[in-house]
């Protein structure tokens, strides 16, 4: 059976040890580092299945590490574990490519549960994606198997959440999805009133699609978003 490799990056050794101890008890194989550069080296040299990253780390912070991971097309889940507690910090983390965000102090058992949830969602998504056909719309190609989007043969660098939003909408052309439905489907979490995470992701997704007039993703004011096939 394949080891599940989890990277823990935190400049507080006590926290990294605590997280590692609880995850090792669940049978996961752990890599622990204390700064961002070392985290990136591990990602580039080992088959990582999930990362738990602090934000405030020396040399490279968690945001920089996450951007580089996504730019290099590593698609494994990333969970931020940070002392930064504002909604702005949480949304920023999710927008740049993280899949979940926990604040310190934290309950180690809750973190273990979130790790398992992310791994389970990744496994189920990969299984269902293998059954999907490639989607093509006016120069835009979405390949669920390879988690790849191209526009006129140019590969677009999407975060996993941007890809999931696009795939959800494109699988149901012209159907309007509310922000609440998108968030609950893609993040698998409760939606809070006035939460603008989906809006921010839609905005960055449109930029990456090179849309000047919302060619593919339409806003239905007061209702939600729809993919124009």
C-alpha positions as a LaTeX table, in Angstrom:
\begin{tabular}{lrrr}
\hline
Residue & $x$ (\AA) & $y$ (\AA) & $z$ (\AA) \\
\hline
Unk1 & 0.00 & 0.00 & 0.00 \\
Unk2 & 1.32 & 3.43 & $-0.96$ \\
Unk3 & 2.54 & 5.70 & 1.84 \\
Unk4 & 0.64 & 8.96 & 2.15 \\
Unk5 & 3.34 & 11.62 & 2.39 \\
Unk6 & 2.52 & 14.79 & 4.31 \\
Unk7 & 4.74 & 17.85 & 4.46 \\
Unk8 & 4.65 & 19.97 & 7.63 \\
Unk9 & 6.35 & 23.38 & 7.42 \\
Unk10 & 6.35 & 25.56 & 10.53 \\
Unk11 & 9.12 & 27.69 & 12.04 \\
Unk12 & 7.95 & 26.68 & 15.53 \\
Unk13 & 9.51 & 23.25 & 16.01 \\
Unk14 & 7.13 & 22.42 & 18.85 \\
Unk15 & 4.10 & 22.89 & 16.61 \\
Unk16 & 5.64 & 20.92 & 13.74 \\
Unk17 & 6.44 & 18.10 & 16.19 \\
Unk18 & 2.91 & 18.16 & 17.64 \\
Unk19 & 1.28 & 18.03 & 14.21 \\
Unk20 & 3.69 & 15.35 & 13.06 \\
Unk21 & 3.04 & 13.21 & 16.14 \\
Unk22 & $-0.73$ & 13.17 & 15.61 \\
Unk23 & $-0.47$ & 12.49 & 11.87 \\
Unk24 & 2.09 & 9.72 & 12.34 \\
Unk25 & $-0.34$ & 8.03 & 14.75 \\
Unk26 & $-2.76$ & 7.86 & 11.79 \\
Unk27 & $-0.17$ & 6.06 & 9.68 \\
Unk28 & 0.94 & 9.00 & 7.52 \\
Unk29 & 4.58 & 9.45 & 6.49 \\
Unk30 & 5.81 & 12.87 & 7.60 \\
Unk31 & 8.37 & 15.36 & 6.29 \\
Unk32 & 9.04 & 18.24 & 8.73 \\
Unk33 & 10.85 & 21.48 & 7.88 \\
Unk34 & 11.13 & 24.89 & 9.55 \\
Unk35 & 11.32 & 27.33 & 6.63 \\
Unk36 & 9.82 & 27.93 & 3.21 \\
Unk37 & 12.87 & 27.14 & 1.10 \\
Unk38 & 13.23 & 23.72 & 2.70 \\
Unk39 & 9.52 & 23.11 & 2.16 \\
Unk40 & 9.87 & 23.82 & $-1.56$ \\
Unk41 & 12.89 & 21.49 & $-1.81$ \\
Unk42 & 10.87 & 18.66 & $-0.27$ \\
Unk43 & 7.98 & 19.26 & $-2.70$ \\
Unk44 & 10.40 & 19.13 & $-5.64$ \\
Unk45 & 12.15 & 15.96 & $-4.45$ \\
Unk46 & 9.43 & 13.86 & $-2.81$ \\
Unk47 & 5.94 & 12.68 & $-3.88$ \\
Unk48 & 3.92 & 14.83 & $-1.49$ \\
Unk49 & 0.20 & 14.09 & $-1.07$ \\
Unk50 & $-0.71$ & 17.01 & 1.23 \\
Unk51 & 1.04 & 19.96 & 2.89 \\
Unk52 & 0.36 & 21.74 & 6.18 \\
Unk53 & 2.01 & 25.17 & 5.94 \\
Unk54 & 2.56 & 28.00 & 8.37 \\
Unk55 & 2.42 & 31.47 & 6.77 \\
Unk56 & 5.06 & 33.36 & 8.75 \\
Unk57 & 8.23 & 31.40 & 7.99 \\
Unk58 & 11.81 & 32.54 & 7.29 \\
Unk59 & 13.35 & 32.78 & 3.80 \\
Unk60 & 10.06 & 32.03 & 2.00 \\
Unk61 & 6.71 & 32.56 & 3.72 \\
Unk62 & 3.74 & 30.24 & 3.27 \\
Unk63 & 2.10 & 32.43 & 0.66 \\
Unk64 & 5.24 & 32.43 & $-1.51$ \\
Unk65 & 5.65 & 28.67 & $-1.13$ \\
Unk66 & 2.03 & 28.09 & $-2.12$ \\
Unk67 & 2.30 & 30.32 & $-5.20$ \\
Unk68 & 5.41 & 28.45 & $-6.34$ \\
Unk69 & 3.81 & 25.07 & $-5.71$ \\
Unk70 & 0.78 & 26.00 & $-7.81$ \\
Unk71 & 2.87 & 27.68 & $-10.54$ \\
Unk72 & 4.81 & 24.43 & $-10.88$ \\
Unk73 & 1.48 & 22.56 & $-11.25$ \\
Unk74 & 1.60 & 20.51 & $-8.05$ \\
Unk75 & $-2.05$ & 19.83 & $-7.27$ \\
Unk76 & $-1.96$ & 18.20 & $-3.82$ \\
Unk77 & $-4.10$ & 19.83 & $-1.08$ \\
Unk78 & $-2.57$ & 22.59 & 1.05 \\
Unk79 & $-3.81$ & 23.47 & 4.53 \\
Unk80 & $-2.63$ & 26.71 & 6.10 \\
Unk81 & $-2.06$ & 26.58 & 9.87 \\
Unk82 & $-1.50$ & 30.18 & 10.90 \\
Unk83 & $-1.68$ & 32.69 & 13.75 \\
Unk84 & $-3.25$ & 35.14 & 11.26 \\
Unk85 & $-6.95$ & 35.09 & 12.11 \\
Unk86 & $-8.68$ & 37.77 & 10.01 \\
Unk87 & $-11.15$ & 37.00 & 7.20 \\
Unk88 & $-8.80$ & 38.83 & 4.83 \\
Unk89 & $-5.93$ & 36.48 & 5.69 \\
Unk90 & $-8.17$ & 33.44 & 5.27 \\
Unk91 & $-9.51$ & 34.58 & 1.90 \\
Unk92 & $-6.00$ & 35.52 & 0.72 \\
Unk93 & $-4.78$ & 32.03 & 1.58 \\
Unk94 & $-7.62$ & 30.35 & $-0.28$ \\
Unk95 & $-7.27$ & 32.59 & $-3.34$ \\
Unk96 & $-3.56$ & 31.92 & $-3.85$ \\
Unk97 & $-4.16$ & 28.18 & $-3.86$ \\
Unk98 & $-4.72$ & 26.74 & $-0.38$ \\
Unk99 & $-7.58$ & 24.30 & 0.14 \\
Unk100 & $-8.22$ & 24.93 & 3.82 \\
Unk101 & $-7.22$ & 27.36 & 6.56 \\
Unk102 & $-6.91$ & 26.76 & 10.32 \\
Unk103 & $-5.91$ & 29.29 & 12.93 \\
Unk104 & $-3.65$ & 28.88 & 15.96 \\
Unk105 & $-4.20$ & 27.85 & 18.68 \\
Unk106 & $-5.76$ & 24.73 & 17.17 \\
Unk107 & $-7.17$ & 21.36 & 18.11 \\
Unk108 & $-4.79$ & 18.68 & 16.75 \\
Unk109 & $-7.66$ & 16.21 & 16.29 \\
Unk110 & $-9.57$ & 18.74 & 14.20 \\
Unk111 & $-6.48$ & 19.19 & 12.02 \\
Unk112 & $-6.22$ & 15.42 & 11.58 \\
Unk113 & $-9.90$ & 15.34 & 10.56 \\
Unk114 & $-9.36$ & 18.11 & 8.02 \\
Unk115 & $-6.30$ & 16.34 & 6.60 \\
Unk116 & $-8.31$ & 13.15 & 6.14 \\
Unk117 & $-11.18$ & 15.10 & 4.60 \\
Unk118 & $-8.91$ & 16.75 & 2.03 \\
Unk119 & $-7.24$ & 13.46 & 1.14 \\
Unk120 & $-10.64$ & 11.76 & 0.80 \\
Unk121 & $-11.99$ & 14.54 & $-1.43$ \\
Unk122 & $-8.88$ & 14.37 & $-3.61$ \\
Unk123 & $-9.20$ & 10.61 & $-4.01$ \\
Unk124 & $-12.92$ & 10.77 & $-4.83$ \\
Unk125 & $-12.38$ & 13.63 & $-7.26$ \\
Unk126 & $-9.63$ & 11.76 & $-9.09$ \\
Unk127 & $-11.82$ & 8.68 & $-9.34$ \\
Unk128 & $-14.77$ & 10.60 & $-10.76$ \\
Unk129 & $-12.59$ & 12.70 & $-13.03$ \\
Unk130 & $-11.26$ & 9.60 & $-14.76$ \\
Unk131 & $-14.80$ & 8.90 & $-15.96$ \\
Unk132 & $-15.33$ & 12.34 & $-17.44$ \\
Unk133 & $-14.83$ & 13.27 & $-21.07$ \\
Unk134 & $-12.74$ & 16.19 & $-22.21$ \\
Unk135 & $-14.86$ & 19.33 & $-22.51$ \\
Unk136 & $-14.35$ & 21.73 & $-25.43$ \\
Unk137 & $-15.89$ & 25.17 & $-25.89$ \\
Unk138 & $-14.77$ & 27.65 & $-28.56$ \\
Unk139 & $-11.03$ & 27.15 & $-28.14$ \\
Unk140 & $-11.23$ & 26.25 & $-24.45$ \\
Unk141 & $-10.40$ & 22.65 & $-23.51$ \\
Unk142 & $-10.91$ & 21.20 & $-20.03$ \\
Unk143 & $-9.28$ & 17.84 & $-19.31$ \\
Unk144 & $-10.48$ & 16.43 & $-15.95$ \\
Unk145 & $-8.11$ & 13.43 & $-16.12$ \\
Unk146 & $-5.00$ & 15.59 & $-16.30$ \\
Unk147 & $-6.53$ & 18.50 & $-14.34$ \\
Unk148 & $-5.50$ & 20.72 & $-17.26$ \\
Unk149 & $-7.13$ & 23.64 & $-19.05$ \\
Unk150 & $-5.91$ & 25.00 & $-22.37$ \\
Unk151 & $-7.10$ & 27.92 & $-24.46$ \\
Unk152 & $-6.07$ & 27.73 & $-28.11$ \\
Unk153 & $-3.35$ & 25.21 & $-27.10$ \\
Unk154 & $-1.93$ & 27.48 & $-24.37$ \\
Unk155 & $-1.97$ & 25.81 & $-20.95$ \\
Unk156 & $-3.61$ & 27.97 & $-18.28$ \\
Unk157 & $-2.15$ & 27.91 & $-14.77$ \\
Unk158 & $-5.20$ & 27.44 & $-12.55$ \\
Unk159 & $-5.23$ & 26.67 & $-8.85$ \\
Unk160 & $-7.09$ & 23.47 & $-7.88$ \\
Unk161 & $-10.06$ & 25.48 & $-6.62$ \\
Unk162 & $-10.21$ & 27.59 & $-9.79$ \\
Unk163 & $-10.17$ & 24.39 & $-11.83$ \\
Unk164 & $-12.91$ & 22.84 & $-9.70$ \\
Unk165 & $-15.13$ & 25.93 & $-10.09$ \\
Unk166 & $-14.61$ & 25.99 & $-13.85$ \\
Unk167 & $-15.31$ & 22.26 & $-14.17$ \\
Unk168 & $-18.47$ & 22.53 & $-12.06$ \\
Unk169 & $-19.84$ & 25.34 & $-14.22$ \\
Unk170 & $-18.69$ & 23.88 & $-17.55$ \\
Unk171 & $-20.26$ & 20.51 & $-16.79$ \\
Unk172 & $-23.64$ & 22.30 & $-16.65$ \\
Unk173 & $-23.63$ & 24.95 & $-19.41$ \\
Unk174 & $-26.09$ & 27.82 & $-18.90$ \\
Unk175 & $-27.16$ & 26.55 & $-15.48$ \\
Unk176 & $-26.94$ & 29.26 & $-12.82$ \\
Unk177 & $-25.12$ & 28.34 & $-9.61$ \\
Unk178 & $-25.32$ & 30.51 & $-6.51$ \\
Unk179 & $-22.11$ & 31.48 & $-4.72$ \\
Unk180 & $-23.34$ & 29.42 & $-1.77$ \\
Unk181 & $-23.78$ & 26.30 & $-3.92$ \\
Unk182 & $-20.35$ & 26.75 & $-5.54$ \\
Unk183 & $-18.64$ & 27.18 & $-2.18$ \\
Unk184 & $-20.35$ & 24.19 & $-0.59$ \\
Unk185 & $-19.59$ & 22.00 & $-3.62$ \\
Unk186 & $-15.98$ & 23.02 & $-4.21$ \\
Unk187 & $-14.83$ & 23.63 & $-0.63$ \\
Unk188 & $-17.15$ & 21.13 & 1.03 \\
Unk189 & $-17.71$ & 23.56 & 3.90 \\
Unk190 & $-20.47$ & 25.69 & 5.35 \\
Unk191 & $-21.13$ & 28.98 & 3.57 \\
Unk192 & $-21.31$ & 32.18 & 5.63 \\
Unk193 & $-23.33$ & 35.23 & 4.64 \\
Unk194 & $-21.30$ & 37.97 & 2.91 \\
Unk195 & $-18.46$ & 35.54 & 2.24 \\
Unk196 & $-16.78$ & 36.72 & $-0.97$ \\
Unk197 & $-14.31$ & 33.87 & $-1.51$ \\
Unk198 & $-16.21$ & 32.62 & $-4.57$ \\
Unk199 & $-16.43$ & 36.11 & $-6.08$ \\
Unk200 & $-12.67$ & 36.59 & $-5.74$ \\
Unk201 & $-11.97$ & 33.18 & $-7.29$ \\
Unk202 & $-14.32$ & 33.92 & $-10.19$ \\
Unk203 & $-12.52$ & 37.22 & $-10.78$ \\
Unk204 & $-9.06$ & 35.60 & $-10.90$ \\
Unk205 & $-10.40$ & 32.74 & $-13.02$ \\
Unk206 & $-11.78$ & 35.19 & $-15.57$ \\
Unk207 & $-8.41$ & 36.94 & $-15.77$ \\
Unk208 & $-6.64$ & 33.64 & $-16.42$ \\
Unk209 & $-9.20$ & 32.76 & $-19.09$ \\
Unk210 & $-8.31$ & 36.08 & $-20.74$ \\
Unk211 & $-11.91$ & 37.24 & $-20.70$ \\
Unk212 & $-12.61$ & 40.83 & $-21.71$ \\
Unk213 & $-16.39$ & 40.54 & $-21.84$ \\
Unk214 & $-17.00$ & 37.49 & $-19.62$ \\
Unk215 & $-16.97$ & 35.27 & $-22.67$ \\
Unk216 & $-17.38$ & 32.04 & $-20.71$ \\
Unk217 & $-18.46$ & 32.87 & $-17.15$ \\
Unk218 & $-21.57$ & 35.00 & $-16.92$ \\
Unk219 & $-22.77$ & 36.83 & $-13.82$ \\
Unk220 & $-26.50$ & 36.60 & $-13.26$ \\
Unk221 & $-26.98$ & 39.51 & $-10.91$ \\
Unk222 & $-28.59$ & 38.61 & $-7.61$ \\
Unk223 & $-28.53$ & 34.91 & $-8.46$ \\
Unk224 & $-25.04$ & 33.59 & $-9.21$ \\
Unk225 & $-22.82$ & 32.44 & $-12.07$ \\
Unk226 & $-23.30$ & 30.40 & $-15.24$ \\
Unk227 & $-21.00$ & 28.98 & $-17.89$ \\
Unk228 & $-21.84$ & 30.08 & $-21.43$ \\
Unk229 & $-21.12$ & 27.04 & $-23.57$ \\
\hline
\end{tabular}
